[in-house]
Tab-separated table of N, CA, C and O in Angstrom:
chain	number	residue	atom	x	y	z
U	1	MET	N	0.879	-1.241	0.046
U	1	MET	CA	0.194	-0.142	0.023
U	1	MET	C	0.871	1.236	-0.085
U	1	MET	O	1.723	1.548	0.885
U	2	ARG	N	0.596	2.051	-1.056
U	2	ARG	CA	1.332	3.253	-1.021
U	2	ARG	C	0.952	4.272	0.024
U	2	ARG	O	-0.197	4.435	0.230
U	3	ALA	N	2.039	4.892	0.747
U	3	ALA	CA	1.559	5.802	1.637
U	3	ALA	C	0.947	7.099	1.014
U	3	ALA	O	1.319	7.602	-0.038
U	4	ARG	N	-0.154	7.523	1.385
U	4	ARG	CA	-0.928	8.828	1.073
U	4	ARG	C	-0.886	9.743	2.212
U	4	ARG	O	-1.322	9.581	3.236
U	5	SER	N	-0.594	11.000	1.689
U	5	SER	CA	-0.596	12.108	2.557
U	5	SER	C	-1.968	12.490	2.747
U	5	SER	O	-2.918	12.326	1.955
U	6	TRP	N	-2.112	13.335	3.939
U	6	TRP	CA	-3.577	14.006	4.005
U	6	TRP	C	-3.845	14.866	2.880
U	6	TRP	O	-4.984	15.128	2.642
U	7	ARG	N	-2.712	15.633	2.438
U	7	ARG	CA	-2.972	16.470	1.314
U	7	ARG	C	-3.549	15.701	0.080
U	7	ARG	O	-4.345	16.147	-0.578
U	8	GLU	N	-3.117	14.616	-0.109
U	8	GLU	CA	-3.517	13.707	-1.193
U	8	GLU	C	-5.051	13.281	-1.030
U	8	GLU	O	-5.799	13.475	-1.971
U	9	VAL	N	-5.336	12.925	0.097
U	9	VAL	CA	-6.575	12.646	0.541
U	9	VAL	C	-7.665	13.881	0.419
U	9	VAL	O	-8.677	13.722	-0.207
U	10	VAL	N	-7.142	15.001	0.751
U	10	VAL	CA	-7.932	16.165	0.701
U	10	VAL	C	-8.080	16.471	-0.806
U	10	VAL	O	-9.303	16.814	-1.137
U	11	ALA	N	-7.094	16.474	-1.726
U	11	ALA	CA	-7.277	16.657	-3.181
U	11	ALA	C	-8.368	15.702	-3.644
U	11	ALA	O	-9.122	16.075	-4.515
U	12	GLU	N	-8.147	14.462	-3.290
U	12	GLU	CA	-8.967	13.486	-3.885
U	12	GLU	C	-10.529	13.642	-3.397
U	12	GLU	O	-11.513	13.631	-4.256
U	13	LEU	N	-10.722	13.896	-2.193
U	13	LEU	CA	-12.111	14.364	-1.753
U	13	LEU	C	-12.705	15.665	-2.402
U	13	LEU	O	-13.671	15.547	-2.732
U	14	GLY	N	-11.885	16.634	-2.544
U	14	GLY	CA	-12.281	17.727	-3.377
U	14	GLY	C	-12.709	17.459	-4.693
U	14	GLY	O	-13.644	17.906	-5.293
U	15	ALA	N	-11.882	16.574	-5.473
U	15	ALA	CA	-12.282	16.216	-6.784
U	15	ALA	C	-13.629	15.373	-6.728
U	15	ALA	O	-14.413	15.532	-7.707
U	16	ARG	N	-13.789	14.561	-5.833
U	16	ARG	CA	-14.980	13.559	-5.662
U	16	ARG	C	-16.455	14.669	-5.530
U	16	ARG	O	-17.270	14.363	-6.011
U	17	VAL	N	-16.058	15.660	-4.642
U	17	VAL	CA	-17.114	16.668	-4.357
U	17	VAL	C	-17.435	17.455	-5.775
U	17	VAL	O	-18.687	17.344	-6.182
U	18	ALA	N	-16.564	17.807	-6.432
U	18	ALA	CA	-16.661	18.406	-7.841
U	18	ALA	C	-17.339	17.417	-8.539
U	18	ALA	O	-18.373	17.963	-9.200
U	19	ALA	N	-17.007	16.274	-8.763
U	19	ALA	CA	-17.629	15.250	-9.601
U	19	ALA	C	-19.153	14.969	-9.282
U	19	ALA	O	-19.972	14.913	-10.189
U	20	VAL	N	-19.404	14.968	-7.969
U	20	VAL	CA	-20.795	14.612	-7.634
U	20	VAL	C	-21.624	15.715	-7.885
U	20	VAL	O	-22.895	15.624	-8.531
U	21	VAL	N	-21.143	17.033	-7.603
U	21	VAL	CA	-21.998	18.172	-7.977
U	21	VAL	C	-22.197	18.158	-9.499
U	21	VAL	O	-23.231	18.609	-9.962
U	22	ALA	N	-21.020	17.910	-10.243
U	22	ALA	CA	-21.169	17.863	-11.789
U	22	ALA	C	-22.269	17.036	-12.152
U	22	ALA	O	-22.945	17.126	-13.289
U	23	GLY	N	-22.411	15.853	-11.493
U	23	GLY	CA	-23.458	14.845	-11.800
U	23	GLY	C	-24.821	15.200	-11.302
U	23	GLY	O	-25.568	14.423	-11.492
U	24	GLY	N	-25.131	16.361	-10.641
U	24	GLY	CA	-26.250	16.852	-10.364
U	24	GLY	C	-26.722	16.864	-9.037
U	24	GLY	O	-27.763	17.191	-8.755
U	25	ILE	N	-25.945	16.293	-8.198
U	25	ILE	CA	-26.352	16.376	-6.696
U	25	ILE	C	-26.012	17.791	-6.131
U	25	ILE	O	-24.898	18.236	-6.251
U	26	PRO	N	-26.878	18.226	-5.471
U	26	PRO	CA	-26.774	19.613	-4.879
U	26	PRO	C	-25.540	19.631	-3.892
U	26	PRO	O	-25.693	18.766	-2.862
U	27	LEU	N	-24.628	20.547	-3.859
U	27	LEU	CA	-23.707	20.655	-2.868
U	27	LEU	C	-24.028	20.744	-1.393
U	27	LEU	O	-23.565	20.024	-0.533
U	28	GLU	N	-25.328	21.220	-1.236
U	28	GLU	CA	-25.897	21.377	0.187
U	28	GLU	C	-26.180	19.986	0.759
U	28	GLU	O	-26.367	19.781	1.912
U	29	ARG	N	-26.262	18.992	-0.166
U	29	ARG	CA	-26.696	17.561	0.336
U	29	ARG	C	-25.504	16.789	0.645
U	29	ARG	O	-25.556	15.556	1.025
U	30	LEU	N	-24.334	17.216	0.509
U	30	LEU	CA	-22.988	16.419	0.750
U	30	LEU	C	-22.405	16.533	2.059
U	30	LEU	O	-22.451	17.689	2.730
U	31	VAL	N	-22.025	15.490	2.728
U	31	VAL	CA	-21.295	15.405	3.804
U	31	VAL	C	-19.987	14.569	3.428
U	31	VAL	O	-20.125	13.516	2.822
U	32	ILE	N	-18.906	15.138	4.036
U	32	ILE	CA	-17.601	14.297	3.593
U	32	ILE	C	-17.253	13.465	4.647
U	32	ILE	O	-17.197	13.973	5.955
U	33	ASP	N	-16.673	12.368	4.335
U	33	ASP	CA	-16.342	11.335	5.432
U	33	ASP	C	-14.867	11.028	4.950
U	33	ASP	O	-14.819	10.481	3.832
U	34	PRO	N	-13.864	11.394	5.633
U	34	PRO	CA	-12.549	11.035	5.166
U	34	PRO	C	-12.094	9.689	5.028
U	34	PRO	O	-10.933	9.219	4.677
U	35	GLY	N	-12.805	8.690	5.700
U	35	GLY	CA	-12.558	7.423	5.461
U	35	GLY	C	-11.556	6.749	6.332
U	35	GLY	O	-10.798	6.007	5.882
U	36	LEU	N	-11.409	7.091	7.689
U	36	LEU	CA	-10.613	6.672	8.610
U	36	LEU	C	-10.651	5.081	8.536
U	36	LEU	O	-11.692	4.593	8.723
U	37	GLY	N	-9.388	4.323	8.590
U	37	GLY	CA	-9.429	2.881	8.515
U	37	GLY	C	-9.597	2.360	7.278
U	37	GLY	O	-9.571	1.063	7.275
U	38	PHE	N	-9.979	2.956	6.155
U	38	PHE	CA	-10.187	2.272	4.898
U	38	PHE	C	-8.917	2.483	3.931
U	38	PHE	O	-8.746	3.527	3.608
U	39	ALA	N	-8.360	1.245	3.750
U	39	ALA	CA	-7.113	1.310	2.796
U	39	ALA	C	-5.972	2.109	3.309
U	39	ALA	O	-5.305	2.760	2.526
U	40	LYS	N	-5.815	2.164	4.542
U	40	LYS	CA	-4.854	2.904	5.299
U	40	LYS	C	-4.124	2.194	6.359
U	40	LYS	O	-4.830	1.430	7.081
U	41	ARG	N	-2.835	2.420	6.556
U	41	ARG	CA	-2.170	2.028	7.700
U	41	ARG	C	-2.340	2.947	8.864
U	41	ARG	O	-2.775	4.054	8.560
U	42	ALA	N	-1.868	2.697	10.050
U	42	ALA	CA	-2.075	3.466	11.220
U	42	ALA	C	-1.555	4.763	10.983
U	42	ALA	O	-2.121	5.974	11.320
U	43	GLU	N	-0.291	4.860	10.413
U	43	GLU	CA	0.444	6.186	10.177
U	43	GLU	C	-0.436	7.074	9.116
U	43	GLU	O	-0.525	8.340	9.290
U	44	HIS	N	-1.060	6.415	8.286
U	44	HIS	CA	-2.033	7.281	7.246
U	44	HIS	C	-3.069	7.780	8.041
U	44	HIS	O	-3.392	8.884	7.762
U	45	ASP	N	-3.823	6.979	8.830
U	45	ASP	CA	-4.971	7.454	9.656
U	45	ASP	C	-4.605	8.643	10.597
U	45	ASP	O	-5.244	9.765	10.550
U	46	LEU	N	-3.462	8.616	11.220
U	46	LEU	CA	-2.904	9.458	12.024
U	46	LEU	C	-2.708	10.906	11.346
U	46	LEU	O	-3.137	11.992	11.966
U	47	SER	N	-1.953	10.741	10.279
U	47	SER	CA	-1.772	11.817	9.300
U	47	SER	C	-3.037	12.592	8.959
U	47	SER	O	-3.149	13.789	9.022
U	48	LEU	N	-4.045	11.713	8.633
U	48	LEU	CA	-5.185	12.283	8.093
U	48	LEU	C	-6.089	13.015	9.355
U	48	LEU	O	-6.511	14.198	9.098
U	49	VAL	N	-6.090	12.488	10.466
U	49	VAL	CA	-6.638	13.257	11.607
U	49	VAL	C	-5.832	14.464	11.887
U	49	VAL	O	-6.522	15.515	12.210
U	50	ALA	N	-4.494	14.515	11.737
U	50	ALA	CA	-3.648	15.676	11.890
U	50	ALA	C	-4.119	16.753	10.871
U	50	ALA	O	-4.162	17.940	11.170
U	51	GLY	N	-4.553	16.311	9.662
U	51	GLY	CA	-4.930	17.263	8.585
U	51	GLY	C	-6.583	17.459	8.487
U	51	GLY	O	-7.021	18.058	7.493
U	52	LEU	N	-7.278	17.041	9.483
U	52	LEU	CA	-8.651	17.155	9.530
U	52	LEU	C	-9.224	18.602	9.279
U	52	LEU	O	-10.071	18.896	8.543
U	53	GLY	N	-8.577	19.625	9.742
U	53	GLY	CA	-8.756	21.043	9.525
U	53	GLY	C	-8.922	21.319	8.152
U	53	GLY	O	-9.524	22.127	7.440
U	54	GLU	N	-7.953	20.741	7.354
U	54	GLU	CA	-7.916	20.930	5.803
U	54	GLU	C	-9.131	20.180	4.999
U	54	GLU	O	-9.563	20.706	4.028
U	55	VAL	N	-9.430	18.971	5.678
U	55	VAL	CA	-10.677	18.270	5.071
U	55	VAL	C	-11.808	19.393	5.269
U	55	VAL	O	-12.628	19.404	4.315
U	56	CYS	N	-11.890	19.927	6.366
U	56	CYS	CA	-12.952	20.855	6.848
U	56	CYS	C	-13.107	22.174	5.988
U	56	CYS	O	-14.103	22.615	5.557
U	57	SER	N	-11.772	22.445	5.304
U	57	SER	CA	-11.734	23.633	4.535
U	57	SER	C	-12.410	23.509	3.142
U	57	SER	O	-12.711	24.394	2.327
U	58	LEU	N	-12.909	22.133	2.928
U	58	LEU	CA	-13.409	21.913	1.603
U	58	LEU	C	-14.783	22.384	1.534
U	58	LEU	O	-15.524	22.554	0.598
U	59	GLY	N	-15.437	23.025	2.808
U	59	GLY	CA	-16.577	23.671	2.829
U	59	GLY	C	-17.752	22.859	2.868
U	59	GLY	O	-18.999	23.431	2.809
U	60	ARG	N	-17.730	21.636	3.243
U	60	ARG	CA	-18.877	20.749	3.529
U	60	ARG	C	-18.674	20.093	4.976
U	60	ARG	O	-17.556	20.092	5.379
U	61	PRO	N	-19.929	19.758	5.500
U	61	PRO	CA	-19.758	19.300	6.890
U	61	PRO	C	-18.907	17.897	6.739
U	61	PRO	O	-19.037	17.278	5.619
U	62	VAL	N	-18.020	17.719	7.783
U	62	VAL	CA	-17.225	16.507	7.912
U	62	VAL	C	-17.740	15.697	8.991
U	62	VAL	O	-17.778	16.034	10.098
U	63	LEU	N	-17.905	14.260	8.609
U	63	LEU	CA	-18.140	13.391	9.526
U	63	LEU	C	-16.979	12.602	9.731
U	63	LEU	O	-16.432	11.974	8.924
U	64	VAL	N	-16.509	12.277	10.896
U	64	VAL	CA	-15.468	11.559	11.424
U	64	VAL	C	-15.931	10.088	12.034
U	64	VAL	O	-16.550	10.321	13.063
U	65	ALA	N	-15.754	9.180	11.447
U	65	ALA	CA	-16.069	7.784	11.916
U	65	ALA	C	-14.849	7.102	12.494
U	65	ALA	O	-14.447	6.053	11.650
U	66	GLY	N	-14.367	7.444	13.452
U	66	GLY	CA	-13.072	6.730	13.974
U	66	GLY	C	-13.267	5.884	15.244
U	66	GLY	O	-12.304	5.341	15.690
U	67	SER	N	-14.566	5.625	15.482
U	67	SER	CA	-14.845	4.911	16.787
U	67	SER	C	-14.292	3.480	16.930
U	67	SER	O	-14.536	2.722	15.956
U	68	ARG	N	-13.294	3.397	17.824
U	68	ARG	CA	-12.762	2.065	18.239
U	68	ARG	C	-11.893	1.458	16.966
U	68	ARG	O	-11.683	0.232	16.892
U	69	LYS	N	-11.638	2.367	16.000
U	69	LYS	CA	-10.796	1.671	14.783
U	69	LYS	C	-9.496	1.157	15.182
U	69	LYS	O	-8.725	1.355	16.101
U	70	ARG	N	-9.018	0.285	14.254
U	70	ARG	CA	-7.791	-0.494	14.451
U	70	ARG	C	-6.556	0.479	14.646
U	70	ARG	O	-5.836	0.122	15.562
U	71	PHE	N	-6.530	1.623	14.115
U	71	PHE	CA	-5.379	2.528	14.467
U	71	PHE	C	-5.309	2.908	15.791
U	71	PHE	O	-4.223	3.146	16.439
U	72	LEU	N	-6.400	3.032	16.448
U	72	LEU	CA	-6.333	3.415	17.702
U	72	LEU	C	-5.884	2.362	18.672
U	72	LEU	O	-5.044	2.484	19.628
U	73	GLY	N	-6.197	1.085	18.261
U	73	GLY	CA	-5.754	-0.170	18.895
U	73	GLY	C	-4.208	-0.250	18.780
U	73	GLY	O	-3.419	-0.590	19.690
U	74	HIS	N	-3.736	0.150	17.545
U	74	HIS	CA	-2.256	0.219	17.358
U	74	HIS	C	-1.614	1.024	18.368
U	74	HIS	O	-0.521	0.779	18.865
U	75	ILE	N	-2.087	2.263	18.594
U	75	ILE	CA	-1.630	3.400	19.468
U	75	ILE	C	-1.592	2.803	20.985
U	75	ILE	O	-0.683	2.938	21.516
U	76	LEU	N	-2.596	2.209	21.290
U	76	LEU	CA	-2.751	1.674	22.589
U	76	LEU	C	-2.268	0.200	22.851
U	76	LEU	O	-2.405	-0.315	24.068
U	77	ALA	N	-1.673	-0.400	21.950
U	77	ALA	CA	-1.103	-1.622	22.091
U	77	ALA	C	-0.170	-1.890	23.326
U	77	ALA	O	0.595	-0.978	23.702
U	78	ASP	N	-0.217	-3.014	23.927
U	78	ASP	CA	0.752	-3.352	24.940
U	78	ASP	C	2.198	-3.502	24.479
U	78	ASP	O	2.300	-3.435	23.325
U	79	ALA	N	3.044	-3.812	25.401
U	79	ALA	CA	4.472	-3.862	25.183
U	79	ALA	C	4.692	-5.016	24.065
U	79	ALA	O	5.599	-4.808	23.261
U	80	ASP	N	3.850	-6.102	24.053
U	80	ASP	CA	4.125	-7.250	22.905
U	80	ASP	C	3.429	-6.855	21.792
U	80	ASP	O	3.374	-7.686	20.812
U	81	GLY	N	2.737	-5.764	21.534
U	81	GLY	CA	2.041	-5.405	20.470
U	81	GLY	C	0.540	-5.689	20.261
U	81	GLY	O	0.081	-5.499	19.290
U	82	THR	N	0.238	-6.246	21.261
U	82	THR	CA	-1.282	-6.552	21.370
U	82	THR	C	-2.205	-5.482	21.578
U	82	THR	O	-2.078	-4.900	22.608
U	83	PRO	N	-3.167	-5.259	20.655
U	83	PRO	CA	-3.968	-4.131	20.925
U	83	PRO	C	-5.173	-4.577	21.865
U	83	PRO	O	-5.534	-5.717	22.004
U	84	PRO	N	-5.754	-3.464	22.549
U	84	PRO	CA	-6.798	-3.902	23.305
U	84	PRO	C	-8.099	-4.236	22.480
U	84	PRO	O	-8.074	-3.834	21.232
U	85	PRO	N	-9.086	-4.898	23.072
U	85	PRO	CA	-10.265	-5.285	22.219
U	85	PRO	C	-11.027	-3.808	21.772
U	85	PRO	O	-10.724	-3.047	22.471
U	86	ALA	N	-11.747	-3.912	20.908
U	86	ALA	CA	-12.505	-2.714	20.395
U	86	ALA	C	-13.125	-1.980	21.501
U	86	ALA	O	-12.984	-0.790	21.702
U	87	HIS	N	-13.871	-2.823	22.228
U	87	HIS	CA	-14.478	-1.917	23.528
U	87	HIS	C	-13.645	-1.170	24.472
U	87	HIS	O	-13.973	-0.371	25.287
U	88	GLY	N	-12.297	-1.587	24.414
U	88	GLY	CA	-11.328	-0.977	25.149
U	88	GLY	C	-10.710	0.375	24.435
U	88	GLY	O	-9.666	0.889	24.989
U	89	ARG	N	-11.248	0.724	23.519
U	89	ARG	CA	-10.618	1.779	22.801
U	89	ARG	C	-11.496	3.118	22.984
U	89	ARG	O	-11.485	4.153	22.330
U	90	ASP	N	-12.633	3.019	23.841
U	90	ASP	CA	-13.594	4.241	23.954
U	90	ASP	C	-12.941	5.569	24.420
U	90	ASP	O	-13.273	6.687	23.842
U	91	ALA	N	-11.888	5.470	25.366
U	91	ALA	CA	-11.331	6.679	25.799
U	91	ALA	C	-10.420	7.246	24.707
U	91	ALA	O	-10.475	8.496	24.397
U	92	ALA	N	-9.765	6.452	23.743
U	92	ALA	CA	-9.112	6.884	22.714
U	92	ALA	C	-10.077	7.574	21.628
U	92	ALA	O	-9.645	8.496	20.988
U	93	THR	N	-11.277	6.928	21.582
U	93	THR	CA	-12.263	7.428	20.650
U	93	THR	C	-12.710	8.737	21.021
U	93	THR	O	-12.866	9.618	20.252
U	94	ALA	N	-12.877	9.136	22.358
U	94	ALA	CA	-13.234	10.381	22.898
U	94	ALA	C	-12.151	11.319	22.645
U	94	ALA	O	-12.603	12.504	22.203
U	95	ALA	N	-10.895	10.915	22.663
U	95	ALA	CA	-9.880	11.956	22.465
U	95	ALA	C	-9.841	12.171	20.920
U	95	ALA	O	-9.719	13.334	20.613
U	96	LEU	N	-10.038	11.259	20.119
U	96	LEU	CA	-10.108	11.541	18.661
U	96	LEU	C	-11.191	12.536	18.188
U	96	LEU	O	-11.140	13.345	17.571
U	97	SER	N	-12.357	12.319	18.931
U	97	SER	CA	-13.505	13.043	18.699
U	97	SER	C	-13.284	14.258	19.061
U	97	SER	O	-13.728	15.269	18.434
U	98	ALA	N	-12.755	14.710	20.252
U	98	ALA	CA	-12.408	15.905	20.749
U	98	ALA	C	-11.460	16.729	19.627
U	98	ALA	O	-11.667	17.925	19.319
U	99	ILE	N	-10.541	16.140	19.170
U	99	ILE	CA	-9.632	16.613	18.279
U	99	ILE	C	-10.250	16.879	16.868
U	99	ILE	O	-10.142	18.044	16.363
U	100	ALA	N	-11.310	16.007	16.671
U	100	ALA	CA	-12.043	16.204	15.341
U	100	ALA	C	-12.861	17.555	15.509
U	100	ALA	O	-12.999	18.324	14.622
U	101	ALA	N	-13.506	17.636	16.801
U	101	ALA	CA	-14.287	18.807	17.134
U	101	ALA	C	-13.583	20.038	16.908
U	101	ALA	O	-14.001	21.077	16.487
U	102	TYR	N	-12.379	19.935	17.521
U	102	TYR	CA	-11.474	21.265	17.720
U	102	TYR	C	-11.048	21.659	16.380
U	102	TYR	O	-10.877	22.849	16.044
U	103	GLN	N	-10.939	20.708	15.285
U	103	GLN	CA	-10.488	21.088	13.934
U	103	GLN	C	-11.700	21.259	13.125
U	103	GLN	O	-11.428	21.693	12.011
U	104	GLY	N	-12.853	21.375	13.617
U	104	GLY	CA	-14.129	21.646	12.935
U	104	GLY	C	-14.876	20.764	12.364
U	104	GLY	O	-15.855	20.982	11.561
U	105	SER	N	-14.735	19.506	12.601
U	105	SER	CA	-15.692	18.521	12.132
U	105	SER	C	-17.087	18.680	12.544
U	105	SER	O	-17.405	19.174	13.656
U	106	TRP	N	-17.938	18.287	11.746
U	106	TRP	CA	-19.481	18.523	12.007
U	106	TRP	C	-20.036	17.598	12.917
U	106	TRP	O	-20.924	17.859	13.785
U	107	ALA	N	-19.523	16.223	12.778
U	107	ALA	CA	-20.164	15.216	13.487
U	107	ALA	C	-19.111	14.191	13.562
U	107	ALA	O	-18.203	14.133	12.846
U	108	VAL	N	-19.337	13.199	14.658
U	108	VAL	CA	-18.311	12.076	14.881
U	108	VAL	C	-19.478	10.852	15.071
U	108	VAL	O	-20.407	10.996	15.502
U	109	ARG	N	-19.034	9.655	14.603
U	109	ARG	CA	-19.703	8.357	14.750
U	109	ARG	C	-19.104	7.719	15.900
U	109	ARG	O	-17.861	7.349	15.804
U	110	VAL	N	-19.843	7.333	16.756
U	110	VAL	CA	-19.100	6.613	18.111
U	110	VAL	C	-20.028	5.624	18.664
U	110	VAL	O	-21.158	5.341	18.286
U	111	HIS	N	-19.244	4.852	19.335
U	111	HIS	CA	-19.970	3.668	20.142
U	111	HIS	C	-20.602	4.038	21.589
U	111	HIS	O	-21.342	3.564	22.044
U	112	ASP	N	-19.737	4.903	22.121
U	112	ASP	CA	-19.902	5.259	23.554
U	112	ASP	C	-20.249	6.779	23.624
U	112	ASP	O	-19.248	7.631	23.664
U	113	PRO	N	-21.572	7.275	23.438
U	113	PRO	CA	-21.706	8.814	23.037
U	113	PRO	C	-21.542	9.375	24.423
U	113	PRO	O	-21.349	10.676	24.310
U	114	ARG	N	-21.719	9.079	25.480
U	114	ARG	CA	-21.569	9.973	26.773
U	114	ARG	C	-20.240	10.481	26.803
U	114	ARG	O	-20.000	11.688	26.903
U	115	ALA	N	-19.331	9.554	26.841
U	115	ALA	CA	-17.763	9.988	26.991
U	115	ALA	C	-17.335	10.928	25.910
U	115	ALA	O	-16.758	12.004	26.276
U	116	THR	N	-17.733	10.650	24.587
U	116	THR	CA	-17.459	11.466	23.707
U	116	THR	C	-18.110	12.756	23.606
U	116	THR	O	-17.544	13.781	23.424
U	117	ALA	N	-19.255	12.856	24.068
U	117	ALA	CA	-20.112	14.086	24.164
U	117	ALA	C	-19.363	14.998	25.294
U	117	ALA	O	-19.421	16.095	25.035
U	118	ASP	N	-19.004	14.364	26.248
U	118	ASP	CA	-18.367	15.128	27.389
U	118	ASP	C	-16.937	15.633	26.691
U	118	ASP	O	-16.717	16.898	27.044
U	119	ALA	N	-16.012	14.901	26.053
U	119	ALA	CA	-14.962	15.420	25.490
U	119	ALA	C	-15.248	16.514	24.544
U	119	ALA	O	-14.420	17.505	24.594
U	120	VAL	N	-16.219	16.368	23.762
U	120	VAL	CA	-16.422	17.550	22.830
U	120	VAL	C	-16.923	18.731	23.357
U	120	VAL	O	-16.658	19.823	23.025
U	121	ARG	N	-17.789	18.639	24.500
U	121	ARG	CA	-18.200	19.787	25.290
U	121	ARG	C	-17.061	20.506	25.776
U	121	ARG	O	-17.021	21.765	25.744
U	122	VAL	N	-16.194	19.779	26.397
U	122	VAL	CA	-14.847	20.446	26.667
U	122	VAL	C	-14.164	21.227	25.706
U	122	VAL	O	-13.814	22.277	26.036
U	123	VAL	N	-14.021	20.706	24.611
U	123	VAL	CA	-13.450	21.337	23.465
U	123	VAL	C	-14.126	22.410	23.169
U	123	VAL	O	-13.598	23.607	23.007
U	124	ARG	N	-15.535	22.499	23.048
U	124	ARG	CA	-16.245	23.549	22.574
U	124	ARG	C	-16.116	24.609	23.672
U	124	ARG	O	-16.040	25.936	23.226
U	125	ALA	N	-16.026	24.497	24.924
U	125	ALA	CA	-15.991	25.409	26.052
U	125	ALA	C	-14.609	26.145	25.999
U	125	ALA	O	-14.489	27.321	26.091
U	126	ILE	N	-13.698	25.228	25.724
U	126	ILE	CA	-12.275	26.030	25.612
U	126	ILE	C	-12.187	26.767	24.491
U	126	ILE	O	-11.690	27.996	24.560
U	127	THR	N	-12.699	26.412	23.310
U	127	THR	CA	-12.608	27.262	22.117
U	127	THR	C	-13.502	28.512	22.268
U	127	THR	O	-13.043	29.644	21.992
U	128	ALA	N	-14.544	28.405	23.018
U	128	ALA	CA	-15.483	29.639	23.144
U	128	ALA	C	-14.757	30.647	23.996
U	128	ALA	O	-14.856	31.811	23.898
U	129	ALA	N	-13.953	30.220	25.115
U	129	ALA	CA	-13.267	30.881	25.932
U	129	ALA	C	-11.978	31.524	25.455
U	129	ALA	O	-11.597	32.469	25.813
U	130	GLY	N	-11.526	30.973	24.412
U	130	GLY	CA	-10.167	31.509	23.719
U	130	GLY	C	-10.254	32.531	22.883
U	130	GLY	O	-9.384	33.400	22.675
């Protein structure tokens, strides 16, 4: 798998938005999902999360569906490389969701909404205070 930078992903998403609009779908009906976990290694997903602000700059709402993804397990793996089970990644999902909110994402898809909602509320409060 060839490494793709977040810049390449943003360019591809921008091209897809243009193609869909050219095909007759109204722009206001589009939501962008950058596709975390799909055809990417952990380092690709991490880079894409770091560049979410640029995905948001495409001018459409961005949905981040990173809940319990494999790349979070990679980050949280123990010393022998064993990742926690999917349900053991909820705190990491809340952190990812808070970062996504900070960078301007419109929505996140999660398995544990309470912890994620709390994390996003903290980000919103800090952003409003700043």
